Coordinates of C-alpha atoms (C1' of nucleotides) in Angstrom, one line a residue:
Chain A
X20 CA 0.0 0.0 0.0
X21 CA 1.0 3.5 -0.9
X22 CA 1.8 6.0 1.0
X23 CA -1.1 8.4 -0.2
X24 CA -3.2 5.2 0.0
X25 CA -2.2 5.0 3.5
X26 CA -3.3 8.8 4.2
X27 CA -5.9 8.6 2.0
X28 CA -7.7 6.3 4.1
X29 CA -6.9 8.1 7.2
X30 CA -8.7 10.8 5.9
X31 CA -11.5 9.1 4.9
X32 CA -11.9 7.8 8.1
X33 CA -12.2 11.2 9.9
X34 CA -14.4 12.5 7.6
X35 CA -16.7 9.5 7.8
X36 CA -16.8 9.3 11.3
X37 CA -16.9 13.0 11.7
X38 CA -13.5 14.0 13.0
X39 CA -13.6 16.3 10.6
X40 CA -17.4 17.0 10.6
X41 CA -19.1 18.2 7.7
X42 CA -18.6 22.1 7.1
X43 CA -15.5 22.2 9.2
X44 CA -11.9 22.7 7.1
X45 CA -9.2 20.6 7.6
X46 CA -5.6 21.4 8.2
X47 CA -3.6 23.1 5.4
X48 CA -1.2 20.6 3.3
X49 CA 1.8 21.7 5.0
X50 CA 0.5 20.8 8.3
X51 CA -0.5 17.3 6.6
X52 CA 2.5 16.9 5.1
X53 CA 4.4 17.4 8.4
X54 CA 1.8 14.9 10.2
X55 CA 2.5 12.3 8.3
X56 CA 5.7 12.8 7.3
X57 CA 5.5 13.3 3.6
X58 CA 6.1 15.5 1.0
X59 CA 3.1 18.2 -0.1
X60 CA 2.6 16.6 -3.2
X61 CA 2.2 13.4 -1.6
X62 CA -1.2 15.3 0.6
X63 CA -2.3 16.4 -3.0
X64 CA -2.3 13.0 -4.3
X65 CA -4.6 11.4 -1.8
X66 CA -6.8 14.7 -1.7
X67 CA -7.3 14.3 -5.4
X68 CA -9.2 11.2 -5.0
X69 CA -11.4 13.3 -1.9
X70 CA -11.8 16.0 -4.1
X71 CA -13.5 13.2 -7.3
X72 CA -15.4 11.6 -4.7
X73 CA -16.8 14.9 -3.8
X74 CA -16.6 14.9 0.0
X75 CA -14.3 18.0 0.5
X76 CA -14.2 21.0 -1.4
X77 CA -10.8 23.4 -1.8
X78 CA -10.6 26.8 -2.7
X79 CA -7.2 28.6 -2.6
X80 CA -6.5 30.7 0.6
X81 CA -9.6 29.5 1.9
X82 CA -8.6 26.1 2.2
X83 CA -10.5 22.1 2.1
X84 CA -13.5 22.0 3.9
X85 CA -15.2 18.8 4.1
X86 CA -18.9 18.8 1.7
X87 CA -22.1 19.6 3.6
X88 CA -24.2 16.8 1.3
X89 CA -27.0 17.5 -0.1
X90 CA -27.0 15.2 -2.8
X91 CA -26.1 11.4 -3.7
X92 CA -24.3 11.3 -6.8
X93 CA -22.9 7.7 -8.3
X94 CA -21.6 7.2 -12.0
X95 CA -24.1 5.4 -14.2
X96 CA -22.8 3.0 -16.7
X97 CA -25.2 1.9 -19.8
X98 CA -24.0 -0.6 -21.5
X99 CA -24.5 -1.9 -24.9
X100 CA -27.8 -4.1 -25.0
X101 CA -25.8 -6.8 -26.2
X102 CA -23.2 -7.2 -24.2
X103 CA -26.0 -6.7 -21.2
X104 CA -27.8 -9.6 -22.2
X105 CA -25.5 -12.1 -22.9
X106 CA -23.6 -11.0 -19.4
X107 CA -27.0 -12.1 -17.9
X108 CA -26.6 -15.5 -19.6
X109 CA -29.5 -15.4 -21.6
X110 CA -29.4 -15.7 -25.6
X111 CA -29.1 -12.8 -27.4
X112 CA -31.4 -11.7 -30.0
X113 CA -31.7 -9.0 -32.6
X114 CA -34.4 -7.8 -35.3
X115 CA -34.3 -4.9 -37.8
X116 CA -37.9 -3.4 -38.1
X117 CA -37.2 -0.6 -40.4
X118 CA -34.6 1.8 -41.9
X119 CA -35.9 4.7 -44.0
X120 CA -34.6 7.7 -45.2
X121 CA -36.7 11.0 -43.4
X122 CA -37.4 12.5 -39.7
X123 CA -39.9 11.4 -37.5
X124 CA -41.7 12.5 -34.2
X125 CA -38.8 11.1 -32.0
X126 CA -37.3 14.8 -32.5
X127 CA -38.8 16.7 -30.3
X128 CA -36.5 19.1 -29.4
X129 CA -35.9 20.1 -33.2
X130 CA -32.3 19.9 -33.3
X131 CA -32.0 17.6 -36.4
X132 CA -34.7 19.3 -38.5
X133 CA -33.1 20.5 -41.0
X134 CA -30.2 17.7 -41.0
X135 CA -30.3 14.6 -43.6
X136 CA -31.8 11.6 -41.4
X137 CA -31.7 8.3 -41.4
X138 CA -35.0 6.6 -39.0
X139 CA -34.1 2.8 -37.5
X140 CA -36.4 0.6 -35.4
X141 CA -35.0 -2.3 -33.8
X142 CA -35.6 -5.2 -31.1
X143 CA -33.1 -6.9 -28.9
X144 CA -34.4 -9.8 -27.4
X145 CA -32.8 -11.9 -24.5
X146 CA -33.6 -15.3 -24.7
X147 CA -36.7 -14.6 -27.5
X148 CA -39.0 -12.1 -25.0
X149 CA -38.2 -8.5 -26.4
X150 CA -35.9 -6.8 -24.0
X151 CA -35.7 -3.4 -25.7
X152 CA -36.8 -1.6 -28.5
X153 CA -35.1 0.9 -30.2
X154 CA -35.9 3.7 -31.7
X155 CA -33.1 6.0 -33.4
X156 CA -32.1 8.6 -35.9
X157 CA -28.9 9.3 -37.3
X158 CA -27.7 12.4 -38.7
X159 CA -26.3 11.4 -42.0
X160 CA -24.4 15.0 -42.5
X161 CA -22.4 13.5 -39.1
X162 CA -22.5 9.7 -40.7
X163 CA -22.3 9.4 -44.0
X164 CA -21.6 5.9 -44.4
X165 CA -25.0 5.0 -42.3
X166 CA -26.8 5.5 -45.3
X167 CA -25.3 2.6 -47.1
X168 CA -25.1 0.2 -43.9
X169 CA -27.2 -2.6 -43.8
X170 CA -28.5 -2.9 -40.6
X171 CA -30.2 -6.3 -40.6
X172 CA -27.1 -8.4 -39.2
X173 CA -25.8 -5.4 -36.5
X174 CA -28.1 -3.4 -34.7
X175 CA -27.0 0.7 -35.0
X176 CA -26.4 1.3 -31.4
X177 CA -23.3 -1.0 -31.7
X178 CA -21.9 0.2 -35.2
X179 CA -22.2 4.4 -34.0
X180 CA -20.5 3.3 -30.9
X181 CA -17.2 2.0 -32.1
X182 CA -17.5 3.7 -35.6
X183 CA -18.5 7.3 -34.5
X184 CA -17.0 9.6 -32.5
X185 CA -18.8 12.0 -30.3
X186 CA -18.3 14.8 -27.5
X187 CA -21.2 15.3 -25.5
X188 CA -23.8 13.3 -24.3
X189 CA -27.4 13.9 -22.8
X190 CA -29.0 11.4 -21.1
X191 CA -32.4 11.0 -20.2
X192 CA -34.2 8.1 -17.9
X193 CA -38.0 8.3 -17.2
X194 CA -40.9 5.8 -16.8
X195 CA -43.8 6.2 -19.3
X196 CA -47.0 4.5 -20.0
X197 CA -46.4 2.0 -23.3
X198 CA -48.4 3.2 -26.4
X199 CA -49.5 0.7 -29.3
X200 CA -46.0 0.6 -30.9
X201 CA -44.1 0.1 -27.6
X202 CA -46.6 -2.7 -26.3
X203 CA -46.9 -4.2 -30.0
X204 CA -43.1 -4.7 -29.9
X205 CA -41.8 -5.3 -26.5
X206 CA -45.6 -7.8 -26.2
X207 CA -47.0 -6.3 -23.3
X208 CA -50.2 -4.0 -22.5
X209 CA -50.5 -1.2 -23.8
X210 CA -50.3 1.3 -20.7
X211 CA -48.1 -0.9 -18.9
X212 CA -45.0 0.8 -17.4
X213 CA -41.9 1.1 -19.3
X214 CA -38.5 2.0 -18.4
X215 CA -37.2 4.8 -21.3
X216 CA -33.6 5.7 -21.6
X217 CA -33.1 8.5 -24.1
X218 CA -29.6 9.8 -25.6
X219 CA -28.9 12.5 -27.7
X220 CA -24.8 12.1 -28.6
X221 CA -23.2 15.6 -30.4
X222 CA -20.0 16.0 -32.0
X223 CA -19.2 19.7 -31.0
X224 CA -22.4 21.2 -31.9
X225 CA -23.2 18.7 -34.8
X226 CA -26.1 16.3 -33.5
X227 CA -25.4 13.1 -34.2
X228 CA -27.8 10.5 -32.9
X229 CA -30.8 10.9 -30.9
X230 CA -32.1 7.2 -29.2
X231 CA -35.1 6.3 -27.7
X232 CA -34.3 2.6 -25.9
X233 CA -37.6 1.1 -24.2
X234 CA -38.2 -1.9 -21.9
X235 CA -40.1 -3.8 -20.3
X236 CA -40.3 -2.7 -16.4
X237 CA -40.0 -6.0 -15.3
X238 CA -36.9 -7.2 -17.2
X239 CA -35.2 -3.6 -16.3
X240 CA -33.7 -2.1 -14.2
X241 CA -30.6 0.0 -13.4
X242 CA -27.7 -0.5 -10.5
X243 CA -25.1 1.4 -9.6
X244 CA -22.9 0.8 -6.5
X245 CA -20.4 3.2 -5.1
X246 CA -17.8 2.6 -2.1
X247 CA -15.5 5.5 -0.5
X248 CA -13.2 2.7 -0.1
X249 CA -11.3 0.7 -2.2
Chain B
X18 CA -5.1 28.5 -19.6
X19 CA -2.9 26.4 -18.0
X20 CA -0.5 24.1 -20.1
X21 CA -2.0 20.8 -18.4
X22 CA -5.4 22.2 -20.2
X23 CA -4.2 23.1 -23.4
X24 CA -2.6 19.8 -24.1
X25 CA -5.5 18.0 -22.2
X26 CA -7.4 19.8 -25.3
X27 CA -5.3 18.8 -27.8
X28 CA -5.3 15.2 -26.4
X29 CA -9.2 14.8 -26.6
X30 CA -8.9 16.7 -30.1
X31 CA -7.0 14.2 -31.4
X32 CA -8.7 11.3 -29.9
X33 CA -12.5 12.4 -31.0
X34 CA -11.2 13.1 -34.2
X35 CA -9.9 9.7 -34.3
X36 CA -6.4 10.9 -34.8
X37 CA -5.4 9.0 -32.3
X38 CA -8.1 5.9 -33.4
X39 CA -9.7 4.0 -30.8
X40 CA -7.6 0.6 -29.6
X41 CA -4.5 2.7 -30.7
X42 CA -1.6 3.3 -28.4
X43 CA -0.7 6.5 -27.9
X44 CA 3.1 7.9 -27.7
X45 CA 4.5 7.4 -24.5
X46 CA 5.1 10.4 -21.5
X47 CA 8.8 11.0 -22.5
X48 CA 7.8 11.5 -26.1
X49 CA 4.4 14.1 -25.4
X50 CA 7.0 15.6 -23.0
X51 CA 9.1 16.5 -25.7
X52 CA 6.2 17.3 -28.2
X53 CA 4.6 19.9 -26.1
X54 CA 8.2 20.8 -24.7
X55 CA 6.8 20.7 -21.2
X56 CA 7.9 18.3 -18.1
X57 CA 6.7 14.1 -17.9
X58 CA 4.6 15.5 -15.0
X59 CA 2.5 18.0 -17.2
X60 CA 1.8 15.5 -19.5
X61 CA 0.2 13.2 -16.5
X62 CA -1.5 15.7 -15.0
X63 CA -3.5 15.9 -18.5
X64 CA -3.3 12.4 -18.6
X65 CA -5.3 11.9 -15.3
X66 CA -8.5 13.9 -16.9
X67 CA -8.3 11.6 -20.0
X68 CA -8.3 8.7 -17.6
X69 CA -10.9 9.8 -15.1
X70 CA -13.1 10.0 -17.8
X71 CA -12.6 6.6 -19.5
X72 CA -11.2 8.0 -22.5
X73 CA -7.7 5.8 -22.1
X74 CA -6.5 3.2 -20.6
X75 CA -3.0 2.9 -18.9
X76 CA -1.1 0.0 -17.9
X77 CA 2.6 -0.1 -17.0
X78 CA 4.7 -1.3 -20.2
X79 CA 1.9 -1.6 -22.2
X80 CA 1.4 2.2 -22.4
X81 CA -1.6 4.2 -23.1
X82 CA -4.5 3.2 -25.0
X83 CA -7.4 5.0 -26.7
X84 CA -10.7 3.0 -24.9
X85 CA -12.3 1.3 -27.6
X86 CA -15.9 2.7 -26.0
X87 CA -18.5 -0.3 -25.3
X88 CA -20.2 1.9 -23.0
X89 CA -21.7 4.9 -22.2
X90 CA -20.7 6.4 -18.6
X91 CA -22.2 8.9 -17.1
X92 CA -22.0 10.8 -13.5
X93 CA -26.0 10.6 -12.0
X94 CA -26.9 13.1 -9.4
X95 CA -30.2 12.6 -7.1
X96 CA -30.6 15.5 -5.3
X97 CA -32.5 16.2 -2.2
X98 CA -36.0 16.4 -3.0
X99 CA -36.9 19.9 -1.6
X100 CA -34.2 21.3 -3.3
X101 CA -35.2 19.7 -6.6
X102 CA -38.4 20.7 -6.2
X103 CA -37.8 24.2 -5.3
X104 CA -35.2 24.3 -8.2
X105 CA -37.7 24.1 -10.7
X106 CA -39.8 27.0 -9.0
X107 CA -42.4 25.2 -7.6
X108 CA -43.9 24.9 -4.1
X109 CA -42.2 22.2 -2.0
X110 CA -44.8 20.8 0.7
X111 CA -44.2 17.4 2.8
X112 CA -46.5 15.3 5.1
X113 CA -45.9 12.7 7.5
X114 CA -47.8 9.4 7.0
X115 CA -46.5 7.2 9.3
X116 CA -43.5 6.7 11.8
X117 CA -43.4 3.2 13.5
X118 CA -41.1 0.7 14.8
X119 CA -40.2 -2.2 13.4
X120 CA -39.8 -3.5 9.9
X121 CA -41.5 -4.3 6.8
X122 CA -42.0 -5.5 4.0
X123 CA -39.3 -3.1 2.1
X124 CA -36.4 -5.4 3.0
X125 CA -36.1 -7.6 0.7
X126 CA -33.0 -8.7 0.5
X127 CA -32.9 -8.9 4.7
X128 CA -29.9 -7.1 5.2
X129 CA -31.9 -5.2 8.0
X130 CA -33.5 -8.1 9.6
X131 CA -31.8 -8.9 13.2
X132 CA -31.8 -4.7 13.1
X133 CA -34.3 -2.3 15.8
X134 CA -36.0 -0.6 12.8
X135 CA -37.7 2.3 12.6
X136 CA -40.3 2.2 9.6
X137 CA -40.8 5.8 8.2
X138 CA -43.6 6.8 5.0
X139 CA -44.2 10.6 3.9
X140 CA -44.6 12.4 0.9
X141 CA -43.1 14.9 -1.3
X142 CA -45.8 17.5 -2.9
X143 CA -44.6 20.1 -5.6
X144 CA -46.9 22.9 -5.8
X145 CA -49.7 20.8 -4.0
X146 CA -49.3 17.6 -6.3
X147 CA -47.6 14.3 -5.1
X148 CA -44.2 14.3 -6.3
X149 CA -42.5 11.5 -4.2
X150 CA -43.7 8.6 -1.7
X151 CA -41.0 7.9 0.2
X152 CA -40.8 4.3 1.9
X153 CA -38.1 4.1 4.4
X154 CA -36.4 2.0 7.0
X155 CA -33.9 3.1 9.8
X156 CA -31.4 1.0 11.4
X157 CA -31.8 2.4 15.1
X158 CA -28.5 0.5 15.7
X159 CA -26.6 2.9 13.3
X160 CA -28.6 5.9 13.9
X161 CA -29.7 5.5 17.7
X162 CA -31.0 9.6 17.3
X163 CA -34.0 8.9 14.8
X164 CA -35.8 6.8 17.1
X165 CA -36.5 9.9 19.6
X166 CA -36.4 12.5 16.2
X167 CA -39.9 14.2 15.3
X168 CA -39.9 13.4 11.4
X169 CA -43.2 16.4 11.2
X170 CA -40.9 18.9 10.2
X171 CA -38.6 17.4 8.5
X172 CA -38.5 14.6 5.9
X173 CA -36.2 12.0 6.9
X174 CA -34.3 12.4 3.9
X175 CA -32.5 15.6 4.8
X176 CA -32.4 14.4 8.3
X177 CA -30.0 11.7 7.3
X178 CA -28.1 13.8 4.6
X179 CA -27.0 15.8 6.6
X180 CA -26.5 14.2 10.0
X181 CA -25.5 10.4 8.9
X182 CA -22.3 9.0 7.6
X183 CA -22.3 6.4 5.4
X184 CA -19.4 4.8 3.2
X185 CA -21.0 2.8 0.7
X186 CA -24.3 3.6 -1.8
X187 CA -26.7 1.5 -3.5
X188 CA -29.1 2.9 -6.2
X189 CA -31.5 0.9 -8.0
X190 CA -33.3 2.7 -11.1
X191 CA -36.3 0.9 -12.1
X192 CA -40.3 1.6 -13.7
X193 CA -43.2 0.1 -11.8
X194 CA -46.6 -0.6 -12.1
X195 CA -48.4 1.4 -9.1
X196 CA -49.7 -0.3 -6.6
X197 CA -52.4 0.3 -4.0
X198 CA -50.1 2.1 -1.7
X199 CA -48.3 4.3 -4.2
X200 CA -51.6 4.4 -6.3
X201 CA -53.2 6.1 -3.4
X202 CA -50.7 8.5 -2.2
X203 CA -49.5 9.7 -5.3
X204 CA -53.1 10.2 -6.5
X205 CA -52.5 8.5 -9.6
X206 CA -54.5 5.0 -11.0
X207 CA -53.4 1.7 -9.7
X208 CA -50.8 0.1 -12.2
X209 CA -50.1 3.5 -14.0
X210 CA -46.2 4.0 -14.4
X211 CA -44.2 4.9 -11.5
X212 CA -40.2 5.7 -11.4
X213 CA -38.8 4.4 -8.6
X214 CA -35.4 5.1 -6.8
X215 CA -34.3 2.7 -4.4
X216 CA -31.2 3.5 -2.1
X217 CA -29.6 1.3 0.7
X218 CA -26.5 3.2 2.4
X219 CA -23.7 1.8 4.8
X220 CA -21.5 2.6 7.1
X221 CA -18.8 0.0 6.2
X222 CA -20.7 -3.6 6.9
X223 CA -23.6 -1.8 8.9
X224 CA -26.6 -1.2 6.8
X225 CA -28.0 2.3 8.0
X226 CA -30.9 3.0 5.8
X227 CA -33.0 1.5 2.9
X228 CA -35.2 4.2 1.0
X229 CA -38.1 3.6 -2.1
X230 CA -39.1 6.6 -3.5
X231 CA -41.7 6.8 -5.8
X232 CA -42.8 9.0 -8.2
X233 CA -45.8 9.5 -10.8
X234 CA -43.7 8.9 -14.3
X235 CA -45.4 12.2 -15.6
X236 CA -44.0 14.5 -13.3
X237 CA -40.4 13.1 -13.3
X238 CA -37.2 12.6 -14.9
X239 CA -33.4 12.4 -14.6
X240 CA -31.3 14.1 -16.8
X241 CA -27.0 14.0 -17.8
X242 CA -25.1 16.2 -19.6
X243 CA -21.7 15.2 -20.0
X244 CA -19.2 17.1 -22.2
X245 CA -15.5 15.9 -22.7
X246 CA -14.3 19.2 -23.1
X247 CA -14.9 21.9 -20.5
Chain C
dA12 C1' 7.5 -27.1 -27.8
dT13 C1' 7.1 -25.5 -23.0
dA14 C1' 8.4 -23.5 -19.1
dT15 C1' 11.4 -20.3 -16.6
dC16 C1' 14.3 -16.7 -16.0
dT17 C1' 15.8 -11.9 -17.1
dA18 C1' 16.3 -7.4 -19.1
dT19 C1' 13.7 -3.8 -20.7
dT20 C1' 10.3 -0.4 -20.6
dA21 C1' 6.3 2.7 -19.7
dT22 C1' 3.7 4.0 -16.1
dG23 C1' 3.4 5.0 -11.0
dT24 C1' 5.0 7.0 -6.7
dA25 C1' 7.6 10.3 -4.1
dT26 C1' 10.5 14.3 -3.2
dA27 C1' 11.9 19.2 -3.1
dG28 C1' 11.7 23.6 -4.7
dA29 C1' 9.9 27.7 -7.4
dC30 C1' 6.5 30.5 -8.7
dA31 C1' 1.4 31.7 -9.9
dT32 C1' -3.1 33.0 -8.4
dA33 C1' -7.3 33.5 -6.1
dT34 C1' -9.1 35.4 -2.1
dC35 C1' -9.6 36.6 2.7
dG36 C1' -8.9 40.4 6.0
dA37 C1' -6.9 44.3 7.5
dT38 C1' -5.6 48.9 6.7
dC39 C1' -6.3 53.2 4.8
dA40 C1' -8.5 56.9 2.2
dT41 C1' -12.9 58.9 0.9
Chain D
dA9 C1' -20.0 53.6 6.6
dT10 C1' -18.0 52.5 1.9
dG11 C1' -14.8 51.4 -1.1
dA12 C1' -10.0 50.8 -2.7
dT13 C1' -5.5 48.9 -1.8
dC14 C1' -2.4 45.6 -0.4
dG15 C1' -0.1 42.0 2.2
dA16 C1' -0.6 37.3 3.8
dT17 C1' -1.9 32.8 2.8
dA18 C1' -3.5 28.2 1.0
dT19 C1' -4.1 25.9 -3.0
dG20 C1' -2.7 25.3 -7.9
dT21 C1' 0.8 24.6 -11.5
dC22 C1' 5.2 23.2 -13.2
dT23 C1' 9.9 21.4 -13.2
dA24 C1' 13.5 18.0 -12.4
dT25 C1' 15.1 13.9 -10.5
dA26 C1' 15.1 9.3 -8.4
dC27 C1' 13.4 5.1 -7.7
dA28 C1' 9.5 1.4 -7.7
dT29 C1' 6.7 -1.8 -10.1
dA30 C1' 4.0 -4.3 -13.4
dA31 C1' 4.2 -6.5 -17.6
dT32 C1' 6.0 -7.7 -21.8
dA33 C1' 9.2 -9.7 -25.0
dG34 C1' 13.2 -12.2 -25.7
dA35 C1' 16.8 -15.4 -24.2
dT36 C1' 17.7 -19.6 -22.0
dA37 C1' 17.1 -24.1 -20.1
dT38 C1' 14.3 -28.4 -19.8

DNA sequence: ATATCTATTATGTATAGACATATCGATCAT
DNA sequence: ATGATCGATATGTCTATACATAATAGATAT
């Protein structure tokens, strides 16, 4: 174990257990430094970490005051559909619906409107029942090549994601009540909750995809675990 | 702008741009060192962004690698639910609808079941409206305060925020079907969508609380923005 | 061919020192 | 009181150097 490890977790302790309760500010790195015998930079290495994590905050000349909370934050990690379903040792299956040239209602916001779109509806199923169905569109002034990819033997969500490069990313997760083409696909009632993950992906300012991924509440969910401690 | 930054940019220039393709090494610390004609620990410092946000990969001897991307990360904040409510300009209001001990059905996986519980329910209003039925247990063993605490005022929630430690997080996203309970108190119809949040915190091995919150799927949402470059 | 050792190599940790910069507080002028 | 000025201070950036360590690739032995 490192040294910064080693302090690291010292400090992690005192925060946690309120040594250093929340609001206070800790001592200054020189003080550190001379507590446990190490060099500044060695303090700023392990405070890094403290500072990612979130639980203090550092201002120059002010100093590192430990977070007052008032939020739980945790990194989400969606993974591709496939890969999901086949970690859950189920068989993985996958059905074009359609691919056609022109917009459609997914764009609510407007940002591809006057952009050159490609429309795709897919299913991925995990062991036959529908596990999501996806609903995208592709800015072809962003991905040229989409227009002459055939989409029947790989679903779009894996080709943009290895073969496109983007710089921002929104994400949107929300239940919603399924409507006909939801329930038709994923074969459930119509009205019957589904879990909705939407993603809109830019290059710069350049949309490139907007996605519209829908499942089945009970085959869905998302978990994220997070440990101040490694 | 600080040189760390400008070569940070250049870095994620050259990777979205696929200059720098994913799966690709890139040149190694001594050789950026030289290109940007700054010191090996400049180009780390830079390095440690890239790497925080999954854009590379570094392992001794092998060097650094672009991250051939099968996944899309991003950082999920839950905020306190007065805030969130007052954030979006409407009027917070919060009732009390029970506060007994010992447990109940909520603990599932019986983590808290040789635990003195204390078995909490209230609601979340925005501007008069349900907005969140929160479903919550207490272990009295970690948090021997909230057995004698007058939860009237204040929603347990904040309570524990800001007076409870805790060291490790669980968040479950996941869509429901309402059912009697959350049908009721959230005024919606039974088996109309609901988003639901679940959330079990500890304090190293001790399990400390176990939240559901629930919420009618037309009022609410989670939304993430990330941007590579700042 | 297979396994084991060994040298090499790129990243990781740690140190020490210099200087930059935001900002808090006190002092001073209005 | 109010505002401007300025020194002190804690964090932030950067350099240069030394050594540690994991992992690979190649040499050697079985």
């Amino acid at each position: 174990m490192h040294a910064y490890e080693k302090i690291r977790a010292e400090m992690l302790h005192r925060i946690t257990r309120q040594i250093w309760p929340a609001g206070s500010n800790l001592p200054h790195e020189e003080q550190l430094a001379a507590e446990f015998g190490v060099a500044r930079g060695t303090i700023r290495r392990a405070m890094a970490d403290l500072v990612q994590q979130g639980l203090v905050e550092r201002r120059r000349k002010a100093g590192t005051r430990v977070t007052a909370r008032s939020a739980h934050s945790s990194t989400l990690t969606i993974p591709i559909v496939r890969n999901e379903i086949i970690a859950s040792g189920a068989q993985y299956g996958y059905k074009l619906l359609a691919a056609e040239k022109g917009g459609s209602a997914l764009d609510m916001t407007g940002d591809f409107k006057d952009a050159p779109l490609l429309h795709i509806c897919c299913l991925h199923l995990s062991d036959g029942r529908p596990y999501q169905f996806e609903d995208r569109l592709i800015n072809l002034d962003a991905v040229p090549d989409a227009a002459d990819h055939d989409f029947n033997g790989m679903s779009p969500n894996e080709w943009l994601v290895e073969k496109v490069p983007y710089s921002a990313v929104r994400t949107i997760l929300r239940a919603e009540a399924a409507d006909s083409a939801q329930a038709r696909y994923l074969k459930i009632r119509k009205g019957s909750p589904v879990f909705v993950i939407e993603r809109q992906t830019r290059l710069d300012i350049l949309p490139v995809t907007l996605v519209k991924m829908s499942h089945p509440s009970d085959l869905f969910s998302i978990t994220t675990q997070t440990s101040l401690f490694d």
